[in-house]
Amino acid sequence: MANQTQRVLLIKWIKPQPLQEFLNPPEHGIDWVFPDGVEGWGTDCETLNACAKQIRAKPNLSNIAEKRMEVSFESFMDGNIHDLNHGKYKNVKEVTFTIMSHLHEDYLERKLKELGETDMIHATPSFGNIFQRFFRPHPNVQKQIDDVNRALEMIPGQYSIAHCRVRHPKAYPKGEVFNGQYIANADKTGLPFEGRFKDLAVSIASRSIKCAMTLPDVENHPLYFMSDSSDLVTYLSRDLADEMYVQNHQEWFEDVNSMNTTALYLMARYKVVARDQNFLNAHIDKNKGRPPEAYYSTFVDLYLGMNARCISFGIGNFAVFAGKLSGTKCTVRYAKELWGGYDRGFHLDAKTCDLPK
């Protein structure tokens, strides 16, 4: 949009913390950082909410979330470009545009072709190359990435990942309730790792690992396991490796076909590794008001996913995004969203895991 309106693109992301706390422009890359101290753009405000309110008061282009059911994405984008070039914002110097996770790749590719572009973005190395020109990890995030690689003896390009999103509402039937709590609230409030939720989470995780092992040569390298549930990561990678823990819960493993027994076998059979869960995996949209370091783990896992050789993914878009950034073609999809109108999994052109559920 900036390109088509001859404007400068700057990023002003302040919640849950400023983006510069996690990602910085690379040396010789694109400097997208909004200058500090510009009056009325998050200045002289005591809270992030007050700063955000200042910014929201600026001239603002239409957001697709506002018109999701009214107009096509193409009409929405074309309308905004017209307003900037010829309409109400033609002579307005500063205009904001809130990006709400669009996935309309077909429209963007078609527009590029109309402009004479032959190098597409999606499903090409250009997607990751553009990201790398914009972003590199903040030094604090990079240190944690390096620490994890060193501790787990992982070499970029010589390990794979299995990503398990067990708190996403679309992993379960619509309106699913666990212990009186709606799964739709789990990203914000969490869920106790017990009972039926624990059993389902362990079962989903086991499938993610088994499906990862169907990819070429994965079992001969470390498999990094990551999840939106720190409890699940700890259970698989720490608790099941603790003989005393297993003995103290031996009733969980008496049934040779149970999900706990299956998980125990998989962790013993393959080199599945995971980082220490010193910080819970905070959701950057739902868990606001925490210090910057509380969100580092999200970016650590993103970059570890970007450096993976192969990816096993299911619900959500986190691992899909990492795969698109890396450009890997070694992917497998072990689960699909159970409801909703937009199926994200096709973005990696991944094979579907054909192991029985």
GROMACS .gro file of C-alpha atoms in nm:
model
  357
    1MET     CA    1   0.000   0.000   0.000
    2ALA     CA    2   0.287   0.239   0.082
    3ASN     CA    3   0.447   0.153  -0.252
    4GLN     CA    4   0.130   0.228  -0.447
    5THR     CA    5   0.076   0.562  -0.273
    6GLN     CA    6   0.436   0.690  -0.268
    7ARG     CA    7   0.449   0.698   0.109
    8VAL     CA    8   0.702   0.588   0.370
    9LEU     CA    9   0.612   0.276   0.567
   10LEU     CA   10   0.679   0.295   0.941
   11ILE     CA   11   0.568   0.048   1.206
   12LYS     CA   12   0.422   0.175   1.533
   13TRP     CA   13   0.341  -0.134   1.738
   14ILE     CA   14   0.325  -0.061   2.109
   15LYS     CA   15   0.115  -0.339   2.265
   16PRO     CA   16   0.191  -0.559   2.450
   17GLN     CA   17   0.530  -0.379   2.429
   18PRO     CA   18   0.700  -0.178   2.154
   19LEU     CA   19   0.808  -0.402   1.869
   20GLN     CA   20   1.166  -0.280   1.908
   21GLU     CA   21   1.180  -0.473   2.236
   22PHE     CA   22   1.173  -0.793   2.030
   23LEU     CA   23   1.279  -0.713   1.673
   24ASN     CA   24   1.517  -0.452   1.532
   25PRO     CA   25   1.602  -0.337   1.180
   26PRO     CA   26   1.909  -0.526   1.055
   27GLU     CA   27   2.229  -0.350   0.959
   28HIS     CA   28   2.195  -0.228   0.599
   29GLY     CA   29   1.829  -0.331   0.610
   30ILE     CA   30   1.504  -0.131   0.605
   31ASP     CA   31   1.460   0.108   0.896
   32TRP     CA   32   1.089   0.088   0.981
   33VAL     CA   33   1.115   0.235   1.332
   34PHE     CA   34   0.882   0.525   1.406
   35PRO     CA   35   1.090   0.819   1.541
   36ASP     CA   36   1.073   0.877   1.915
   37GLY     CA   37   0.921   1.190   2.060
   38VAL     CA   38   0.688   1.289   1.776
   39GLU     CA   39   0.415   1.489   1.948
   40GLY     CA   40   0.083   1.309   1.971
   41TRP     CA   41   0.221   0.970   1.866
   42GLY     CA   42   0.243   0.799   2.203
   43THR     CA   43   0.405   1.090   2.388
   44ASP     CA   44   0.334   1.225   2.735
   45CYS     CA   45   0.115   0.927   2.822
   46GLU     CA   46   0.154   0.724   3.138
   47THR     CA   47   0.019   0.390   3.014
   48LEU     CA   48   0.030   0.186   2.693
   49ASN     CA   49  -0.348   0.215   2.667
   50ALA     CA   50  -0.325   0.595   2.679
   51CYS     CA   51  -0.052   0.592   2.413
   52ALA     CA   52  -0.260   0.362   2.194
   53LYS     CA   53  -0.559   0.594   2.230
   54GLN     CA   54  -0.348   0.883   2.099
   55ILE     CA   55  -0.251   0.686   1.792
   56ARG     CA   56  -0.604   0.560   1.726
   57ALA     CA   57  -0.717   0.924   1.713
   58LYS     CA   58  -0.500   0.985   1.405
   59PRO     CA   59  -0.647   0.966   1.052
   60ASN     CA   60  -0.702   0.596   1.000
   61LEU     CA   61  -0.764   0.389   0.689
   62SER     CA   62  -1.044   0.135   0.690
   63ASN     CA   63  -0.958  -0.196   0.854
   64ILE     CA   64  -1.062  -0.526   0.700
   65ALA     CA   65  -1.194  -0.637   1.040
   66GLU     CA   66  -1.451  -0.357   1.022
   67LYS     CA   67  -1.573  -0.464   0.677
   68ARG     CA   68  -1.514  -0.837   0.684
   69MET     CA   69  -1.872  -0.920   0.593
   70GLU     CA   70  -1.941  -0.617   0.374
   71VAL     CA   71  -1.681  -0.598   0.097
   72SER     CA   72  -1.422  -0.818  -0.068
   73PHE     CA   73  -1.061  -0.779   0.035
   74GLU     CA   74  -0.979  -0.652  -0.312
   75SER     CA   75  -1.242  -0.377  -0.295
   76PHE     CA   76  -1.126  -0.288   0.055
   77MET     CA   77  -0.761  -0.248  -0.049
   78ASP     CA   78  -0.840  -0.067  -0.373
   79GLY     CA   79  -1.062   0.173  -0.182
   80ASN     CA   80  -0.786   0.260   0.065
   81ILE     CA   81  -0.533   0.316  -0.214
   82HIS     CA   82  -0.782   0.543  -0.394
   83ASP     CA   83  -0.842   0.743  -0.074
   84LEU     CA   84  -0.467   0.796  -0.034
   85ASN     CA   85  -0.397   0.890  -0.394
   86HIS     CA   86  -0.712   1.077  -0.498
   87GLY     CA   87  -0.959   1.089  -0.212
   88LYS     CA   88  -0.998   1.220   0.142
   89TYR     CA   89  -0.641   1.140   0.248
   90LYS     CA   90  -0.465   1.276  -0.061
   91ASN     CA   91  -0.325   1.577   0.124
   92VAL     CA   92  -0.301   1.417   0.470
   93LYS     CA   93   0.064   1.368   0.560
   94GLU     CA   94   0.032   1.095   0.823
   95VAL     CA   95  -0.224   0.814   0.801
   96THR     CA   96  -0.245   0.496   1.008
   97PHE     CA   97  -0.343   0.151   0.892
   98THR     CA   98  -0.407  -0.132   1.136
   99ILE     CA   99  -0.307  -0.468   0.991
  100MET     CA  100  -0.526  -0.752   1.112
  101SER     CA  101  -0.360  -1.075   0.998
  102HIS     CA  102  -0.477  -1.083   0.638
  103LEU     CA  103  -0.413  -1.405   0.446
  104HIS     CA  104  -0.544  -1.297   0.106
  105GLU     CA  105  -0.238  -1.410  -0.082
  106ASP     CA  106  -0.414  -1.460  -0.414
  107TYR     CA  107  -0.508  -1.090  -0.427
  108LEU     CA  108  -0.155  -0.972  -0.348
  109GLU     CA  109   0.000  -1.204  -0.604
  110ARG     CA  110  -0.246  -1.090  -0.871
  111LYS     CA  111  -0.168  -0.724  -0.800
  112LEU     CA  112   0.205  -0.791  -0.831
  113LYS     CA  113   0.154  -0.954  -1.170
  114GLU     CA  114  -0.057  -0.660  -1.287
  115LEU     CA  115   0.236  -0.433  -1.197
  116GLY     CA  116   0.472  -0.644  -1.409
  117GLU     CA  117   0.639  -0.827  -1.123
  118THR     CA  118   0.767  -1.175  -1.203
  119ASP     CA  119   0.911  -1.266  -0.862
  120MET     CA  120   0.615  -1.350  -0.641
  121ILE     CA  121   0.630  -1.326  -0.261
  122HIS     CA  122   0.426  -1.610  -0.115
  123ALA     CA  123   0.562  -1.964  -0.147
  124THR     CA  124   0.894  -1.824  -0.273
  125PRO     CA  125   1.223  -1.736  -0.097
  126SER     CA  126   1.126  -1.370  -0.136
  127PHE     CA  127   0.884  -1.399   0.158
  128GLY     CA  128   1.162  -1.481   0.403
  129ASN     CA  129   1.411  -1.250   0.234
  130ILE     CA  130   1.178  -0.954   0.281
  131PHE     CA  131   1.130  -1.043   0.647
  132GLN     CA  132   1.507  -1.062   0.697
  133ARG     CA  133   1.547  -0.717   0.541
  134PHE     CA  134   1.303  -0.576   0.794
  135PHE     CA  135   1.382  -0.766   1.111
  136ARG     CA  136   1.648  -0.929   1.321
  137PRO     CA  137   1.608  -1.045   1.681
  138HIS     CA  138   1.668  -0.796   1.958
  139PRO     CA  139   2.003  -0.881   2.127
  140ASN     CA  140   1.819  -1.013   2.434
  141VAL     CA  141   1.608  -1.243   2.217
  142GLN     CA  142   1.912  -1.352   2.014
  143LYS     CA  143   2.094  -1.445   2.334
  144GLN     CA  144   1.808  -1.675   2.434
  145ILE     CA  145   1.807  -1.831   2.086
  146ASP     CA  146   2.180  -1.896   2.112
  147ASP     CA  147   2.142  -2.034   2.466
  148VAL     CA  148   1.873  -2.281   2.355
  149ASN     CA  149   2.076  -2.399   2.055
  150ARG     CA  150   2.380  -2.449   2.274
  151ALA     CA  151   2.193  -2.625   2.556
  152LEU     CA  152   2.007  -2.861   2.322
  153GLU     CA  153   2.298  -2.905   2.079
  154MET     CA  154   2.088  -2.787   1.788
  155ILE     CA  155   2.249  -2.661   1.469
  156PRO     CA  156   2.034  -2.446   1.236
  157GLY     CA  157   1.916  -2.654   0.944
  158GLN     CA  158   1.999  -2.980   1.123
  159TYR     CA  159   1.694  -3.022   1.346
  160SER     CA  160   1.318  -3.028   1.293
  161ILE     CA  161   1.022  -2.898   1.492
  162ALA     CA  162   0.684  -3.023   1.603
  163HIS     CA  163   0.448  -2.742   1.697
  164CYS     CA  164   0.143  -2.811   1.911
  165ARG     CA  165  -0.130  -2.549   1.958
  166VAL     CA  166  -0.361  -2.701   2.219
  167ARG     CA  167  -0.530  -2.387   2.352
  168HIS     CA  168  -0.668  -2.273   2.015
  169PRO     CA  169  -1.051  -2.288   2.013
  170LYS     CA  170  -1.058  -2.432   1.658
  171ALA     CA  171  -0.873  -2.742   1.775
  172TYR     CA  172  -1.198  -2.849   1.941
  173PRO     CA  173  -1.571  -2.844   1.862
  174LYS     CA  174  -1.721  -2.497   1.877
  175GLY     CA  175  -1.805  -2.391   2.231
  176GLU     CA  176  -1.594  -2.665   2.393
  177VAL     CA  177  -1.577  -2.647   2.773
  178PHE     CA  178  -1.312  -2.795   3.004
  179ASN     CA  179  -1.381  -2.799   3.377
  180GLY     CA  180  -1.636  -2.523   3.337
  181GLN     CA  181  -1.404  -2.300   3.130
  182TYR     CA  182  -1.455  -2.222   2.763
  183ILE     CA  183  -1.155  -2.313   2.549
  184ALA     CA  184  -1.203  -1.981   2.366
  185ASN     CA  185  -1.073  -1.803   2.679
  186ALA     CA  186  -0.771  -2.030   2.726
  187ASP     CA  187  -0.518  -1.802   2.555
  188LYS     CA  188  -0.602  -1.527   2.802
  189THR     CA  189  -0.678  -1.714   3.122
  190GLY     CA  190  -0.505  -2.050   3.069
  191LEU     CA  191  -0.642  -2.393   3.152
  192PRO     CA  192  -0.540  -2.631   3.431
  193PHE     CA  193  -0.326  -2.908   3.286
  194GLU     CA  194  -0.542  -3.190   3.417
  195GLY     CA  195  -0.828  -3.423   3.336
  196ARG     CA  196  -0.971  -3.440   2.987
  197PHE     CA  197  -0.778  -3.134   2.865
  198LYS     CA  198  -0.446  -3.289   2.966
  199ASP     CA  199  -0.535  -3.619   2.798
  200LEU     CA  200  -0.632  -3.447   2.473
  201ALA     CA  201  -0.324  -3.223   2.479
  202VAL     CA  202  -0.091  -3.521   2.528
  203SER     CA  203  -0.268  -3.710   2.252
  204ILE     CA  204  -0.236  -3.416   2.009
  205ALA     CA  205   0.132  -3.376   2.099
  206SER     CA  206   0.201  -3.744   2.041
  207ARG     CA  207   0.042  -3.722   1.698
  208SER     CA  208   0.252  -3.418   1.611
  209ILE     CA  209   0.567  -3.613   1.697
  210LYS     CA  210   0.464  -3.932   1.518
  211CYS     CA  211   0.373  -3.738   1.205
  212ALA     CA  212   0.704  -3.550   1.218
  213MET     CA  213   0.881  -3.886   1.204
  214THR     CA  214   0.718  -3.959   0.868
  215LEU     CA  215   0.929  -3.684   0.711
  216PRO     CA  216   1.261  -3.783   0.552
  217ASP     CA  217   1.550  -3.841   0.794
  218VAL     CA  218   1.382  -3.655   1.082
  219GLU     CA  219   1.438  -3.936   1.332
  220ASN     CA  220   1.815  -3.905   1.289
  221HIS     CA  221   1.822  -3.545   1.413
  222PRO     CA  222   1.685  -3.357   1.716
  223LEU     CA  223   1.313  -3.279   1.707
  224TYR     CA  224   1.242  -2.952   1.886
  225PHE     CA  225   0.898  -2.960   2.049
  226MET     CA  226   0.717  -2.632   2.107
  227SER     CA  227   0.367  -2.552   2.221
  228ASP     CA  228   0.139  -2.278   2.346
  229SER     CA  229   0.113  -2.482   2.668
  230SER     CA  230   0.424  -2.467   2.885
  231ASP     CA  231   0.270  -2.739   3.103
  232LEU     CA  232   0.256  -2.973   2.804
  233VAL     CA  233   0.618  -2.902   2.708
  234THR     CA  234   0.733  -2.964   3.065
  235TYR     CA  235   0.532  -3.286   3.093
  236LEU     CA  236   0.674  -3.437   2.775
  237SER     CA  237   1.033  -3.319   2.793
  238ARG     CA  238   1.096  -3.316   3.168
  239ASP     CA  239   0.840  -3.517   3.363
  240LEU     CA  240   0.839  -3.823   3.136
  241ALA     CA  241   1.220  -3.831   3.151
  242ASP     CA  242   1.207  -3.842   3.531
  243GLU     CA  243   1.191  -4.204   3.649
  244MET     CA  244   1.064  -4.101   3.992
  245TYR     CA  245   0.782  -3.897   3.835
  246VAL     CA  246   0.676  -4.193   3.621
  247GLN     CA  247   0.687  -4.428   3.920
  248ASN     CA  248   0.477  -4.191   4.128
  249HIS     CA  249   0.212  -4.187   3.854
  250GLN     CA  250   0.243  -4.546   3.739
  251GLU     CA  251  -0.137  -4.584   3.712
  252TRP     CA  252  -0.122  -4.349   3.411
  253PHE     CA  253   0.096  -4.596   3.226
  254GLU     CA  254  -0.070  -4.929   3.309
  255ASP     CA  255  -0.273  -4.926   2.986
  256VAL     CA  256  -0.024  -4.989   2.704
  257ASN     CA  257  -0.256  -4.809   2.462
  258SER     CA  258  -0.310  -4.496   2.671
  259MET     CA  259  -0.198  -4.152   2.553
  260ASN     CA  260   0.044  -4.128   2.845
  261THR     CA  261   0.210  -4.460   2.759
  262THR     CA  262   0.233  -4.358   2.395
  263ALA     CA  263   0.396  -4.028   2.491
  264LEU     CA  264   0.639  -4.204   2.722
  265TYR     CA  265   0.741  -4.439   2.440
  266LEU     CA  266   0.788  -4.157   2.189
  267MET     CA  267   1.006  -3.953   2.422
  268ALA     CA  268   1.225  -4.257   2.488
  269ARG     CA  269   1.236  -4.365   2.123
  270TYR     CA  270   1.325  -4.033   1.958
  271LYS     CA  271   1.548  -3.740   2.039
  272VAL     CA  272   1.273  -3.494   2.126
  273VAL     CA  273   1.407  -3.181   2.294
  274ALA     CA  274   1.257  -2.863   2.436
  275ARG     CA  275   1.379  -2.549   2.605
  276ASP     CA  276   1.325  -2.483   2.974
  277GLN     CA  277   0.991  -2.317   3.036
  278ASN     CA  278   1.129  -2.038   3.255
  279PHE     CA  279   0.861  -1.809   3.119
  280LEU     CA  280   0.513  -1.918   3.026
  281ASN     CA  281   0.435  -1.884   2.656
  282ALA     CA  282   0.253  -1.551   2.673
  283HIS     CA  283   0.009  -1.479   2.392
  284ILE     CA  284   0.109  -1.138   2.254
  285ASP     CA  285  -0.253  -1.045   2.175
  286LYS     CA  286  -0.426  -1.184   2.482
  287ASN     CA  287  -0.169  -1.151   2.765
  288LYS     CA  288  -0.099  -0.779   2.784
  289GLY     CA  289   0.062  -0.574   3.058
  290ARG     CA  290   0.369  -0.793   3.114
  291PRO     CA  291   0.735  -0.686   3.092
  292PRO     CA  292   0.916  -0.734   2.758
  293GLU     CA  293   1.104  -1.045   2.871
  294ALA     CA  294   0.774  -1.225   2.933
  295TYR     CA  295   0.721  -1.233   2.554
  296TYR     CA  296   1.073  -1.330   2.446
  297SER     CA  297   0.988  -1.699   2.429
  298THR     CA  298   0.735  -1.639   2.149
  299PHE     CA  299   1.005  -1.483   1.931
  300VAL     CA  300   1.263  -1.743   2.036
  301ASP     CA  301   1.035  -2.022   1.916
  302LEU     CA  302   0.956  -1.833   1.594
  303TYR     CA  303   1.324  -1.808   1.502
  304LEU     CA  304   1.393  -2.166   1.605
  305GLY     CA  305   1.107  -2.266   1.375
  306MET     CA  306   1.254  -2.054   1.094
  307ASN     CA  307   1.587  -2.237   1.128
  308ALA     CA  308   1.432  -2.585   1.128
  309ARG     CA  309   1.489  -2.836   0.851
  310CYS     CA  310   1.138  -2.986   0.867
  311ILE     CA  311   0.812  -2.881   1.032
  312SER     CA  312   0.518  -3.078   1.173
  313PHE     CA  313   0.224  -2.841   1.226
  314GLY     CA  314  -0.144  -2.853   1.310
  315ILE     CA  315  -0.385  -2.588   1.435
  316GLY     CA  316  -0.308  -2.217   1.409
  317ASN     CA  317  -0.062  -2.023   1.200
  318PHE     CA  318   0.253  -1.994   1.411
  319ALA     CA  319   0.450  -2.285   1.264
  320VAL     CA  320   0.305  -2.212   0.918
  321PHE     CA  321   0.450  -1.861   0.941
  322ALA     CA  322   0.790  -1.995   1.048
  323GLY     CA  323   0.783  -2.238   0.756
  324LYS     CA  324   0.697  -1.966   0.506
  325LEU     CA  325   0.981  -1.754   0.635
  326SER     CA  326   1.232  -2.038   0.607
  327GLY     CA  327   1.103  -2.161   0.270
  328THR     CA  328   1.129  -2.524   0.375
  329LYS     CA  329   0.939  -2.778   0.166
  330CYS     CA  330   0.980  -3.050   0.428
  331THR     CA  331   0.646  -3.014   0.607
  332VAL     CA  332   0.360  -3.229   0.729
  333ARG     CA  333   0.019  -3.128   0.858
  334TYR     CA  334  -0.115  -3.348   1.135
  335ALA     CA  335  -0.442  -3.167   1.220
  336LYS     CA  336  -0.694  -2.926   1.067
  337GLU     CA  337  -0.909  -2.659   1.228
  338LEU     CA  338  -1.249  -2.804   1.312
  339TRP     CA  339  -1.455  -2.497   1.228
  340GLY     CA  340  -1.431  -2.150   1.075
  341GLY     CA  341  -1.426  -2.043   0.716
  342TYR     CA  342  -1.057  -2.001   0.639
  343ASP     CA  343  -0.822  -2.297   0.613
  344ARG     CA  344  -0.468  -2.176   0.665
  345GLY     CA  345  -0.283  -2.500   0.613
  346PHE     CA  346  -0.254  -2.477   0.237
  347HIS     CA  347   0.001  -2.199   0.267
  348LEU     CA  348   0.286  -2.443   0.315
  349ASP     CA  349   0.163  -2.680   0.048
  350ALA     CA  350   0.228  -2.950   0.304
  351LYS     CA  351   0.143  -3.314   0.282
  352THR     CA  352  -0.125  -3.439   0.519
  353CYS     CA  353  -0.022  -3.695   0.778
  354ASP     CA  354  -0.202  -4.019   0.696
  355LEU     CA  355  -0.136  -4.193   1.028
  356PRO     CA  356  -0.458  -4.297   1.203
  357LYS     CA  357  -0.581  -4.053   1.466
   0.00000   0.00000   0.00000
